[in-house]
Coordinates of C-alpha atoms in Angstrom, one line a residue:
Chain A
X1 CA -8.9 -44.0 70.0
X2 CA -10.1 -40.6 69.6
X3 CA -9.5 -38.8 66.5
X4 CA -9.6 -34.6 66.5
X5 CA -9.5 -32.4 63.8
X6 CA -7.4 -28.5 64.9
X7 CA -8.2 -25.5 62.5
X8 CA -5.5 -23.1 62.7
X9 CA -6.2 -19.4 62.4
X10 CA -4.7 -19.5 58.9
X11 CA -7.1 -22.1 58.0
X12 CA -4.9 -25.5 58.1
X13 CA -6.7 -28.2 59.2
X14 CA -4.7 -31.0 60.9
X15 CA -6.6 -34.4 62.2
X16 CA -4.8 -36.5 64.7
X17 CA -5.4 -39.5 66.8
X18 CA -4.4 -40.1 70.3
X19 CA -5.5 -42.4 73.0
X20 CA -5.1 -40.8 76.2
X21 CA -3.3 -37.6 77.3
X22 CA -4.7 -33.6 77.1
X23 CA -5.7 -32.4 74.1
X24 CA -3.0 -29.6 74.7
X25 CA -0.3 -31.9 74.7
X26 CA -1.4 -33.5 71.4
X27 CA -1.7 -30.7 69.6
X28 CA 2.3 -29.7 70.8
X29 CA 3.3 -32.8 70.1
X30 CA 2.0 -32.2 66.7
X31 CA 3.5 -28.8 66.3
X32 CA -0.2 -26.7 65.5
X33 CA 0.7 -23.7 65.3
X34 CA -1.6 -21.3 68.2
X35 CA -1.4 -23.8 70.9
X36 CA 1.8 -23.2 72.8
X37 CA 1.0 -24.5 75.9
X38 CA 3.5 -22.9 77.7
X39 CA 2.7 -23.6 81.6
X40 CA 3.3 -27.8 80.6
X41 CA -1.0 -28.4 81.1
X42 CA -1.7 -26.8 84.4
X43 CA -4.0 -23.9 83.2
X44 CA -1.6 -21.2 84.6
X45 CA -0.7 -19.0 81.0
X46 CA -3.6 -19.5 78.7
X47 CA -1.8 -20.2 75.4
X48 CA -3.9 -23.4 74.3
X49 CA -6.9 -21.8 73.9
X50 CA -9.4 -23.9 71.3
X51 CA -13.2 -23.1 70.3
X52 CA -15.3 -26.0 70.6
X53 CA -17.8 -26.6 67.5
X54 CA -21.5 -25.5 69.3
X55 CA -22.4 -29.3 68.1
X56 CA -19.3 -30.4 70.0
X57 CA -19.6 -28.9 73.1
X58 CA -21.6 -31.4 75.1
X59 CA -19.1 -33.8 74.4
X60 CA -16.3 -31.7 75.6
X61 CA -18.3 -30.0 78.5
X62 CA -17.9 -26.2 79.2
X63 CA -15.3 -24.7 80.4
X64 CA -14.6 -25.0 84.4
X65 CA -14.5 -22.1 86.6
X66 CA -10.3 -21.8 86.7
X67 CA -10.3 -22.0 83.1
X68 CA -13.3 -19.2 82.5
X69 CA -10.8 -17.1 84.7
X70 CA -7.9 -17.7 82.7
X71 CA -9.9 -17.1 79.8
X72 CA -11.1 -13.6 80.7
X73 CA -7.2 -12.5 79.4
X74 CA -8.5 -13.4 75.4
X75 CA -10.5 -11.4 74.5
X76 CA -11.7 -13.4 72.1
X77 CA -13.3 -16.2 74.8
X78 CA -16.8 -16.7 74.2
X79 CA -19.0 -19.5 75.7
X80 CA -17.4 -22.6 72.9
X81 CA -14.1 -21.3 74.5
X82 CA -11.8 -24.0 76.5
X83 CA -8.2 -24.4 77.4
X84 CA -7.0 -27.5 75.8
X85 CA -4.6 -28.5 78.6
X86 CA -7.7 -29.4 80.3
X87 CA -9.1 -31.2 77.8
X88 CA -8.6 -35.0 78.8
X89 CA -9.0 -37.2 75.6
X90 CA -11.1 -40.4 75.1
X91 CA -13.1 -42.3 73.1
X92 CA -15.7 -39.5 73.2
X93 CA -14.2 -36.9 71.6
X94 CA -13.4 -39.2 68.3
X95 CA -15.0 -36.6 65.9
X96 CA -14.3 -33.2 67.4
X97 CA -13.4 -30.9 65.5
X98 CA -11.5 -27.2 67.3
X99 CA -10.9 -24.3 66.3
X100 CA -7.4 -23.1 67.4
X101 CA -7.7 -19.3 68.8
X102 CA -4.8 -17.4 67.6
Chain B
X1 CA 13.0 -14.9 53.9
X2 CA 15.4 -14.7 50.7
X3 CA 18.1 -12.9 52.4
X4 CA 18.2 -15.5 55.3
X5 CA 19.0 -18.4 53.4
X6 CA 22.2 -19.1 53.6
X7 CA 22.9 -17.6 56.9
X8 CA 23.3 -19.7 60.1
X9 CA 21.6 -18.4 63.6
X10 CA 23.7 -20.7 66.3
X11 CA 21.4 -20.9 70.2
X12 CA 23.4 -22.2 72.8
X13 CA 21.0 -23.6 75.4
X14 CA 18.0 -25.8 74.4
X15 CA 15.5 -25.3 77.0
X16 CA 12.3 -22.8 77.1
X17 CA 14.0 -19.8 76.0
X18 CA 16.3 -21.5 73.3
X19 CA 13.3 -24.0 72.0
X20 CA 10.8 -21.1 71.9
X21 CA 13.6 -18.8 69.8
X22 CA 14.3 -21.4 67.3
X23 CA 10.6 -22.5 66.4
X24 CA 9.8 -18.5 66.3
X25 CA 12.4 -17.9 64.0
X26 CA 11.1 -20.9 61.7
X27 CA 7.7 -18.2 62.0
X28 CA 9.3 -15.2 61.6
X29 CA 10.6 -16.5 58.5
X30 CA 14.3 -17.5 58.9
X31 CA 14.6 -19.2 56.2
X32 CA 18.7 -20.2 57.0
X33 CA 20.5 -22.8 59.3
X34 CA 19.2 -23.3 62.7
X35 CA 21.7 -25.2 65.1
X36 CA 21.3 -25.6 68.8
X37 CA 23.6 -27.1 71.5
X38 CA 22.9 -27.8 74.9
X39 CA 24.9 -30.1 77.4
X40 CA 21.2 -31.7 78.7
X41 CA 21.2 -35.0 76.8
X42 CA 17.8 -34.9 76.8
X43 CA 15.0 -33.7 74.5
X44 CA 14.1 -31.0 75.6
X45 CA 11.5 -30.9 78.6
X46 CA 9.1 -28.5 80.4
X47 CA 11.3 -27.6 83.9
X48 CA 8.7 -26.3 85.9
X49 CA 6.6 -29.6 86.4
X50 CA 10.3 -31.2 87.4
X51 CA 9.3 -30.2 91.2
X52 CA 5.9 -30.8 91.0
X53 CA 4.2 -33.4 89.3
X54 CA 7.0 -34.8 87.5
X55 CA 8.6 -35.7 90.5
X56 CA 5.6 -37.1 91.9
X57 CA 4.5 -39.2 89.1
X58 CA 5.5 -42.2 86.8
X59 CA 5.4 -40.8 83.5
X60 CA 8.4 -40.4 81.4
X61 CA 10.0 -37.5 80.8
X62 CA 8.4 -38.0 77.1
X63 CA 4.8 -36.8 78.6
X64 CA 7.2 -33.6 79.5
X65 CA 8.9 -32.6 76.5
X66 CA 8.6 -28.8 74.8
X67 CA 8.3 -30.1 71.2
X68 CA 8.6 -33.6 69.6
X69 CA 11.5 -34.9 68.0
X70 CA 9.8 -34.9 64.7
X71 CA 8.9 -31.4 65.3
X72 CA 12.1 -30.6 65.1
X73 CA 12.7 -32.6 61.7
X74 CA 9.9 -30.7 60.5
X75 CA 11.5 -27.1 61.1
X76 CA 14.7 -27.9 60.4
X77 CA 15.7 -27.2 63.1
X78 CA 19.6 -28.9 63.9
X79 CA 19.3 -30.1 67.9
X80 CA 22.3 -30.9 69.3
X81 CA 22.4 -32.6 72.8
X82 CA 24.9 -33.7 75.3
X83 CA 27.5 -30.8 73.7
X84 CA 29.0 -28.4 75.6
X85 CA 30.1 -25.0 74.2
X86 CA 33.6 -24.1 75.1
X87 CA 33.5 -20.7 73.5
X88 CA 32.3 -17.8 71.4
X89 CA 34.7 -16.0 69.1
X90 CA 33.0 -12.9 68.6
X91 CA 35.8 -11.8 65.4
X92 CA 35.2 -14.8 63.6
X93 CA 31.9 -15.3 64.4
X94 CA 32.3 -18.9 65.7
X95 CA 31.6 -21.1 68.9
X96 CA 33.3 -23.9 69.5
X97 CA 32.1 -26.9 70.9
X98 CA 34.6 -29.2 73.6
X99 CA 35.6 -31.3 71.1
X100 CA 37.1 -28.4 69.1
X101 CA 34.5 -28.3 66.4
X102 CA 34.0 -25.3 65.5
X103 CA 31.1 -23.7 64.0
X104 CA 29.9 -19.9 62.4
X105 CA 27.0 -18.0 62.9
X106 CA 25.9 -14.7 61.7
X107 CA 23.4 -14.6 64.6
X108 CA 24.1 -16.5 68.2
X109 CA 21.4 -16.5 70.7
X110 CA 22.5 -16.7 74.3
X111 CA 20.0 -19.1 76.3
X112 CA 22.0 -20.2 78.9
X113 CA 20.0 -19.7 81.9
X114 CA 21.2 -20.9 85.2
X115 CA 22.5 -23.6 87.7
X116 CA 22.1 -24.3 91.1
X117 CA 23.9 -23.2 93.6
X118 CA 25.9 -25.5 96.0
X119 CA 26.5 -23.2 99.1
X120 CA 30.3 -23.9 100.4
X121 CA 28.8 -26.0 103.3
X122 CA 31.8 -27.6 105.2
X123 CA 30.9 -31.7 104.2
X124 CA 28.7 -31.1 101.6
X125 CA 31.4 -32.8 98.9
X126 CA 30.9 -35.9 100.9
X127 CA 28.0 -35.9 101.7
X128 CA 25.3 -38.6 100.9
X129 CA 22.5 -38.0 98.3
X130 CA 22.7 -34.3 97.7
X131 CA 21.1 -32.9 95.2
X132 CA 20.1 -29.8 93.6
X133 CA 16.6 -30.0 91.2
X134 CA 17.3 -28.1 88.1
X135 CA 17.2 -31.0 85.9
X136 CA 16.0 -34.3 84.6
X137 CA 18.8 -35.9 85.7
X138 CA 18.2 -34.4 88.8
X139 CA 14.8 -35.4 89.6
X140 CA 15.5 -39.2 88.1
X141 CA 18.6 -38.9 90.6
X142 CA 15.9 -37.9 93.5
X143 CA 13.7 -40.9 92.4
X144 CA 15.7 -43.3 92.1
X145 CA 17.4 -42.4 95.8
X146 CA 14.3 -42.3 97.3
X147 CA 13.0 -45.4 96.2
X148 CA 16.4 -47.1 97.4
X149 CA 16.3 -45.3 101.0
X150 CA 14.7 -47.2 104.0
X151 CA 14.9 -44.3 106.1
X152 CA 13.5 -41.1 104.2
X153 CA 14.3 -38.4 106.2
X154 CA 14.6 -35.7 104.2
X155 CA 16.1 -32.1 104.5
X156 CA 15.6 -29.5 102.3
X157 CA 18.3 -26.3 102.6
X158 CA 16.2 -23.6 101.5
X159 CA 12.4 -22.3 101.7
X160 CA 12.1 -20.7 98.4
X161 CA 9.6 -22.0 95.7
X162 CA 11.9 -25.1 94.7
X163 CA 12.3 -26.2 97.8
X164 CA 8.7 -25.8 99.1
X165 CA 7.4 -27.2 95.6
X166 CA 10.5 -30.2 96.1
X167 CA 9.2 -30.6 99.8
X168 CA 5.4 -31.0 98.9
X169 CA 6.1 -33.5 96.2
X170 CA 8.3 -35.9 98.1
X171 CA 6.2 -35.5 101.4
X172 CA 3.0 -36.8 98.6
X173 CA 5.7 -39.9 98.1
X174 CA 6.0 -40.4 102.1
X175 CA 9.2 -39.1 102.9
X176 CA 9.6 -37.1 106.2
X177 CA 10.6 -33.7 105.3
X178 CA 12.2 -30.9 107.1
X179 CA 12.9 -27.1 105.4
X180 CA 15.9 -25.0 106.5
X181 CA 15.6 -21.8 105.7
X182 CA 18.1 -19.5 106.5
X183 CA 15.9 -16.3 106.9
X184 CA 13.0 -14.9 109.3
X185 CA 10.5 -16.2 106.8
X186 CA 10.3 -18.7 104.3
X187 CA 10.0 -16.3 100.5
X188 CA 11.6 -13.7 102.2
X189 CA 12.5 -12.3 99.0
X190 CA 9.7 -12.5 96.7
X191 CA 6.8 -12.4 99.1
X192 CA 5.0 -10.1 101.5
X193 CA 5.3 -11.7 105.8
X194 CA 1.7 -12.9 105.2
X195 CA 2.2 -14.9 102.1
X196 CA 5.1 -16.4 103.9
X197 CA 2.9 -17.0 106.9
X198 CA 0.1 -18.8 104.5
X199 CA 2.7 -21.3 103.0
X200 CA 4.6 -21.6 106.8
X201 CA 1.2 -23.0 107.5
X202 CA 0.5 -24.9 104.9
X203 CA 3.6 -27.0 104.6
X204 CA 2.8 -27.4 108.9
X205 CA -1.0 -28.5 108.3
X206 CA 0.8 -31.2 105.9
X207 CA 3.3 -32.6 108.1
X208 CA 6.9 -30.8 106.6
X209 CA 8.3 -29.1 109.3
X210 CA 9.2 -25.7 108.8
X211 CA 12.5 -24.1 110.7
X212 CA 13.6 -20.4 110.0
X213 CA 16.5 -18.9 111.2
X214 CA 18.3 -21.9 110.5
X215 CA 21.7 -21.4 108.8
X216 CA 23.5 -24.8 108.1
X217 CA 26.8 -24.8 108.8
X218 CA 28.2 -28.6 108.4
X219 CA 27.7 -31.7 107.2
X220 CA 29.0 -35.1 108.3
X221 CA 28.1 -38.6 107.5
X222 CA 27.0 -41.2 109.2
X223 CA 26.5 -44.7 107.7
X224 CA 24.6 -44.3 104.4
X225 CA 23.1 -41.0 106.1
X226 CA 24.1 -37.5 107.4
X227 CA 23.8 -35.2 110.3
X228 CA 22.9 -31.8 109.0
X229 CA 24.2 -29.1 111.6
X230 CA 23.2 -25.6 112.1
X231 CA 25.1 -22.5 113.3
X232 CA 22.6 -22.8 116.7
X233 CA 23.3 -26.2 117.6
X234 CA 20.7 -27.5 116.3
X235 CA 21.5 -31.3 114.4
X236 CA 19.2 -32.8 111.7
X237 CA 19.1 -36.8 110.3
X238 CA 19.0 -36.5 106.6
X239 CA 19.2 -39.3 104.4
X240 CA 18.7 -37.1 101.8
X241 CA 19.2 -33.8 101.4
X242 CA 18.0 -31.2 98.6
X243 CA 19.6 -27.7 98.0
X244 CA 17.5 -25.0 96.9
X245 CA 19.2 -21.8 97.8
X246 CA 19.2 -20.4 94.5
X247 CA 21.5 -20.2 91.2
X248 CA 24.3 -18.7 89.2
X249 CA 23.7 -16.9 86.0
X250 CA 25.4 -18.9 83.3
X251 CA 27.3 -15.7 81.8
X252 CA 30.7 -17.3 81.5
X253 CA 30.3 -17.4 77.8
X254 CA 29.7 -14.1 77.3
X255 CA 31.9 -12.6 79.7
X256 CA 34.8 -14.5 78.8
X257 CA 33.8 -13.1 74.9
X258 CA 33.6 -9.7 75.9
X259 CA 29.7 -9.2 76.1
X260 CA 28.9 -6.8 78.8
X261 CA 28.0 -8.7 81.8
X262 CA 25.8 -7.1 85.1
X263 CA 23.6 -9.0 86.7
X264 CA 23.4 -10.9 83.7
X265 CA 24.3 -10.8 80.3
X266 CA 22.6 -7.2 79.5
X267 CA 20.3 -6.9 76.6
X268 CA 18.1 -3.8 75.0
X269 CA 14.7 -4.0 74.4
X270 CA 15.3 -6.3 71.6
X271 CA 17.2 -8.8 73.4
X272 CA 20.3 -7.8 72.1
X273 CA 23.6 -7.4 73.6
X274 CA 26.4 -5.1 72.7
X275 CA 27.6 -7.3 70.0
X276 CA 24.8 -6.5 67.4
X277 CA 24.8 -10.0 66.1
X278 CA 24.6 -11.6 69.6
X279 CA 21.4 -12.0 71.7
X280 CA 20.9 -13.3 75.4
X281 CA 17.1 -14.4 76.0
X282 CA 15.5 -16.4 79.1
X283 CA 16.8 -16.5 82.9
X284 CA 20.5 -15.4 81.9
X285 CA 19.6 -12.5 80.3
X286 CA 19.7 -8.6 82.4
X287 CA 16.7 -6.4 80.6
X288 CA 15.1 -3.4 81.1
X289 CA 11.4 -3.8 82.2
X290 CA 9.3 -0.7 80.8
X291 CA 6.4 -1.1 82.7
X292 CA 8.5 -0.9 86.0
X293 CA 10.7 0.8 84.6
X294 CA 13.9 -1.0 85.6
X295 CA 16.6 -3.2 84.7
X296 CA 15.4 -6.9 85.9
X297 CA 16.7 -10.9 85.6
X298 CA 14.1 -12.6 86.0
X299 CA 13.8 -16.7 85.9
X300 CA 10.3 -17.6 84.7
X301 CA 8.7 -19.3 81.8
X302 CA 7.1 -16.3 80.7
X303 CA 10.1 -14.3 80.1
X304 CA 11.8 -17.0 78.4
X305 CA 9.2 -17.8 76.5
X306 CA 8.5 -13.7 75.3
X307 CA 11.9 -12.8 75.2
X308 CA 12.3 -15.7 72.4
X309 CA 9.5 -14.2 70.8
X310 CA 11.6 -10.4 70.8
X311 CA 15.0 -12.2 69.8
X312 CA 13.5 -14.3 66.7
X313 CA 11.4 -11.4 65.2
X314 CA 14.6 -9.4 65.8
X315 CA 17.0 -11.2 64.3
X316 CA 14.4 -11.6 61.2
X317 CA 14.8 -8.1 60.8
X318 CA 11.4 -6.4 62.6
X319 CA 11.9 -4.1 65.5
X320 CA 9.7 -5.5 68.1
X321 CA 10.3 -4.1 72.0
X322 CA 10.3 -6.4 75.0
X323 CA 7.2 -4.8 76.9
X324 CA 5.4 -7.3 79.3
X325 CA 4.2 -8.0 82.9
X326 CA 6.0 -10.7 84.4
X327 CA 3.7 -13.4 86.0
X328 CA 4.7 -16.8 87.8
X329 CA 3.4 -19.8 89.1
X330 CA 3.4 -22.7 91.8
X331 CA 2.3 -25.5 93.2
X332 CA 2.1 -27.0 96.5
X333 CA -0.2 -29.7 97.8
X334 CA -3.2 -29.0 96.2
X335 CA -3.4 -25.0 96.1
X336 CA -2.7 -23.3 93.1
X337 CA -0.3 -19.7 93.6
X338 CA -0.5 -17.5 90.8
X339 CA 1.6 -14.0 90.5
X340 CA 1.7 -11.5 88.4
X341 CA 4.2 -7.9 88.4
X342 CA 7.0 -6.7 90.5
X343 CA 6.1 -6.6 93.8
X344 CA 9.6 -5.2 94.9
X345 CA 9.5 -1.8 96.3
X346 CA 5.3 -1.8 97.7
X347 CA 5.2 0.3 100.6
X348 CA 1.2 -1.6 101.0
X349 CA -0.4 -4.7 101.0
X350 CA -4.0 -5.6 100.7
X351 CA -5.2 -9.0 101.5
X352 CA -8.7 -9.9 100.0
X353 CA -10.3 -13.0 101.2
X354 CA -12.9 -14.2 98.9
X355 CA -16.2 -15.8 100.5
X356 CA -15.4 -19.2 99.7
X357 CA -12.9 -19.6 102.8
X358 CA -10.1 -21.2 100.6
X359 CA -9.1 -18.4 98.1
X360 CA -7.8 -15.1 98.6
X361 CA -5.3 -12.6 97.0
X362 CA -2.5 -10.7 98.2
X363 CA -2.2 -7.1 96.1
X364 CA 0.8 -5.2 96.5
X365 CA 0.6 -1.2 96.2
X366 CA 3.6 1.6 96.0
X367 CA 1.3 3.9 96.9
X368 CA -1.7 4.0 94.5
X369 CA 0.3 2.0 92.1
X370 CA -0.4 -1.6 92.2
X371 CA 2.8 -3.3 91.5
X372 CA 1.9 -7.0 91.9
X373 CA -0.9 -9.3 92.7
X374 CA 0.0 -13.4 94.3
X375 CA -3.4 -15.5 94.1
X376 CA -4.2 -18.4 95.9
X377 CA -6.9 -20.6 94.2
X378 CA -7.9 -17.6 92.8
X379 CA -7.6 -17.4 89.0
X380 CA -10.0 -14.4 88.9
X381 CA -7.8 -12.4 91.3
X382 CA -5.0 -13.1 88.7
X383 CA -6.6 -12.3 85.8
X384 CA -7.7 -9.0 87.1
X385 CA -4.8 -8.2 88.7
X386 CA -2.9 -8.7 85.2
X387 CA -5.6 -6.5 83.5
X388 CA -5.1 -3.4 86.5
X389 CA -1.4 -3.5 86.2
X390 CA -1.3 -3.8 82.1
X391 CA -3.5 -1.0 81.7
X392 CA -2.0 0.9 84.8
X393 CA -5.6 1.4 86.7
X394 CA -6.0 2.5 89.5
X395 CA -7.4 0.3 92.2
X396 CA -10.5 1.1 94.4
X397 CA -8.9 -0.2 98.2
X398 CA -11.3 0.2 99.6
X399 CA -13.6 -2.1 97.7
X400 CA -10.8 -4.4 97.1
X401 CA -10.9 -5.3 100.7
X402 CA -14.4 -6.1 100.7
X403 CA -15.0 -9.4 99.1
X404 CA -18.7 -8.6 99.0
X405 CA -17.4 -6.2 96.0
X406 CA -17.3 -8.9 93.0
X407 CA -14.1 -9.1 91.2
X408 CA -15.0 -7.5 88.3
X409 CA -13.0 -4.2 86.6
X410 CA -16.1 -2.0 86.7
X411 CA -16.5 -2.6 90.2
X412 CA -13.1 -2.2 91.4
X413 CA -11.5 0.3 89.0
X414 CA -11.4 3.8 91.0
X415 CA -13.0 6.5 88.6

C-alpha cells in the first residue's frame, strides 16, 4: 500500500492510497484537478504531467526517453518532471509527495 | 456562477466529449443542473484502448473508466445510462427520453458521436459472430466469442486503424487473422503509400495476412462458421468476422430538430449550432479548423476532449475560439504511431529515418507548408512536428532528411 500526496496548482493537497495501478489513473479516479489523462495511460497527450519532490526522485526514477519527448510540449518540464500514466505504483512510493503541473 | 443556478445544461451522449463538457462546466463555474443521457449502460470508459489493450487484456472495464462514479456524486453531476433520447424540442426547450419523460434545458450539448457502419453485404444479417468494435459491449461480445471458438479464423472487413489495431490484438490472443481491405492500400485515406507500405509490412512480419483490392461481396454460413466472398472469386473461412469500414455521424437528433446538418451537425468556433442554446462537441460535430483553414469532422480524443473545453466555457458565458492542431494515435504490436495536423491536400512527403533503425517519421508538405507529421516510435518527431505546425515554421528539407541533423527546432527551422 502506497500512500501519495498530489498538490494542485491552486494549492489543494489530496493524499490517497492505492495498491497497484499508474499513478495517472489514481489521481482520475480521484478527480485532482490538472491530471486529465486523456490518452487512457499510454503517454500519447501529455495531460498528467506531475513534478517529483528533488528528495523523491530516486524513488520514482527519471523520466524515460518517450516521456522526456512528450514532455518537451510543457514548457514548464524541468528535470523533477514525469508523466504520471507511467508512474507504476508500489510499496515504494508510500510517502511521495507530487506536484500536479497545471 | 449566481446566474446559473437554477438553470439546467442537458448532454446527450456520455462518452469523451460529453464526460469532458460536464466536468468543465463544474470548472467554468456552472453552478446549475447537470443531466446526461446516454444509451451505453456502462460508466463511462476510455474507447480508444477498446482495440488495443482492452481487448487483449483481463482487466475490467473499471481499470477503463473516464471518471469514477463518485466523481460524479462529487460534481453533481446527474448520469444517466442505458436511456435513449427520442427527441429534442427546440420551442420548448425539452428532449424526451423513450419512455416519454420529458425533460428542459436551457443549454443542450450534442455529444453524440458515431456508430459503425454495417456495409449492406448480401448475408451479413445472418451471418455468425459479426461484430463491429465501437463499444464495450462490443469488445466483451469479441471476447467472449473468441474464447468459445475452436477454430479462430478471423476476418477483418476493413484496413483502417480499427481494424489493423482489432487485427493486432486478437492475432496477440492467437487467432488467425486475415484483413480485407477494399482499396489499393491499407489507410488509403489518412496516410501517405509509404506509411501504408510500413504497416502492410508489419501486420505481414506478424503473421495477419494482408489482402487489398478485396471488395467483399457475400456472406454465407456454414456450420457455426462462414465463407466470406469477394467480388474476384476469392472465398475466405471466417469464424469470426470484424467490420471496420467506418461510421455514421449520429445527427439524427439534430436534423430531425432542425439544426443544420453537413457533414455533421455544424458548429462555430464556439461549438455552437444555429440554435444559440444548442451545442454539438466531439466526433459528430462539423467545425471550422483555423489553422487549416477549413471546415473538418474529425473523430479523435483530442477534439472531443478540446471541443468540451470550448462548449463548457461557452455556455458559462466566456467567448473562447476552437483553435487547435488535431493529433492522433495508435497501436499495433508493439510500435507506437503518433500524428499530428491535416495531412490532406500535401503535394510532398519527406521520410526521415532516425539512426536507431526502428524509428522514423513521415512529414507531409503543401509546398513549404508542413501540414502533418505521423511518427513511428518517435515521440520527438511528434513533438516537434506539433511545435513547426503550431507556430507555422518553416521546415529546413533538406536537413530534415538527414537524420545526422538532431531533432531539435534550432537545427531544423529554416531561417
Amino acid at each position: 500500500m502506497a500512500k501519495i500526496t498530489f498538490v494542485t496548482s491552486d494549492g489543494e493537497r489530496t493524499t490517497v492510497e492505492a495498491e497497484s495501478g499508474t499513478v495517472m489513473a489514481l489521481a482520475v479516479e480521484n478527480n485532482i484537478k490538472g491530471i486529465d489523462g486523456d490518452c487512457g495511460g499510454v503517454c500519447s497527450c501529455a495531460t498528467c504531467h506531475v513534478f517529483v519532490e528533488p528528495e523523491d526522485i530516486e524513488t520514482t526514477g527519471r523520466a524515460s526517453d518517450i516521456e522526456e519527448d512528450m514532455l518537451e510540449l510543457d514548457d514548464n518540464a524541468n528535470e523533477y518532471s514525469r508523466l504520471s500514466c507511467q508512474l507504476e505504483i508500489d510499496d515504494s512510493l508510500d510517502g511521495i509527495v507530487l506536484q500536479v503541473a497545471k | 456562477m449566481e446566474v446559473t443556478k437554477t438553470k439546467t445544461c442537458v448532454i446527450i451522449g456520455a462518452s469523451h466529449a460529453g464526460v469532458n463538457c460536464a466536468f468543465n462546466l463544474r470548472k467554468e463555474g456552472w453552478g446549475g443542473a447537470i443531466k446526461m443521457y446516454d444509451a451505453d449502460p456502462y460508466l463511462p470508459y476510455h474507447r480508444p484502448p477498446l482495440s488495443k489493450a482492452y481487448l487483449t487484456s483481463d482487466d475490467g472495464l473499471d481499470k477503463n473508466l473516464l471518471k469514477s462514479a463518485e466523481a460524479y456524486e462529487k460534481e453533481e453531476i446527474d448520469l444517466n445510462l442505458g436511456v435513449k433520447v427520442n427527441s429534442i424540442n427546440r420551442e420548448n426547450q425539452t428532449i424526451v427520453l423513450e419512455d416519454d419523460t420529458v425533460t428542459k434545458y436551457d443549454k443542450l450539448v450534442i455529444a453524440t458521436g458515431a456508430r459503425p457502419i454495417i456495409p449492406p453485404i448480401p448475408g451479413i444479417d445472418t451471418a455468425k459472430h459479426v461484430f463491429p468494435l465501437r463499444t464495450a459491449t462490443d469488445v466483451t461480445n469479441i471476447k467472449e466469442t473468441f474464447q468459445s471458438l475452436t477454430s479462430k479464423n478471423i476476418v477483418v472487413i476493413g484496413g483502417g486503424y480499427i481494424g489493423l489495431e482489432t487485427a493486432a490484438s486478437l492475432k496477440k490472443l492467437g487467432a488467425d487473422v486475415t484483413i480485407l481491405e477494399r482499396e489499393a492500400r491499407i489507410l488509403q485515406r489518412v496516410t501517405a503509400p509509404l506509411m501504408s507500405d510500413y504497416f502492410n509490412q508489419l501486420h505481414d512480419e506478424n503473421g495477419v495476412s494482408v489482402l487489398t483490392g478485396k471488395n467483399v461481396n457475400a456472406i454465407q454460413v456454414e456450420d457455426n462458421s462462414n465463407i466470406v466472398s469477394c467480388s474476384d472469386g476469392s472465398e475466405f473461412k471466417a469464424d469470426m468476422i470484424i467490420v471496420g469500414v467506418g461510421i455514421f455521424v449520429n445527427k439524427e437528433l439534430a436534423e430531425a430538430s432542425g439544426i443544420v446538418v453537413k457533414n455533421g451537425i455544424l458548429v462555430n468556433a464556439q461549438t455552437q449550432t444555429n440554435d444559440e442554446n444548442i451545442y454539438a462537441i466531439g466526433d459528430c460535430s462539423f467545425h471550422h479548423n483555423p489553422h487549416f483553414d477549413r471546415y473538418v469532422r474529425l473523430e479523435s480524443v483530442q477534439n472531443a476532449v478540446d471541443q468540451s473545453k470550448v462548449a463548457a466555457a461557452s455556455i458559462c458565458g466566456n467567448t473562447p475560439t476552437y483553435d487547435t492542431i488535431p493529433w492522433f494515435w495508435s497501436d499495433q504490436y508493439d510500435v507506437k504511431l503518433q500524428m499530428v495536423g491535416l495531412s490532406e491536400g500535401y503535394n510532398e512527403v519527406i521520410k526521415r529515418e532516425e539512426a536507431d533503425g526502428k524509428s522514423f517519421s513521415v512529414w507531409y508538405f503543401k509546398d513549404d507548408e508542413l501540414l502533418a507529421v505521423d511518427a513511428v516510435n518517435n515521440a520527438k518527431a511528434y513533438v516537434f512536428g506539433t511545435k513547426f505546425i503550431k507556430d507555422s515554421l518553416q521546415v529546413d528539407k533538406v536537413k530534415l532528411s538527414n537524420s545526422d541533423t538532431p531533432m531539435k527546432l534550432g537545427e531544423l527551422k529554416l531561417v
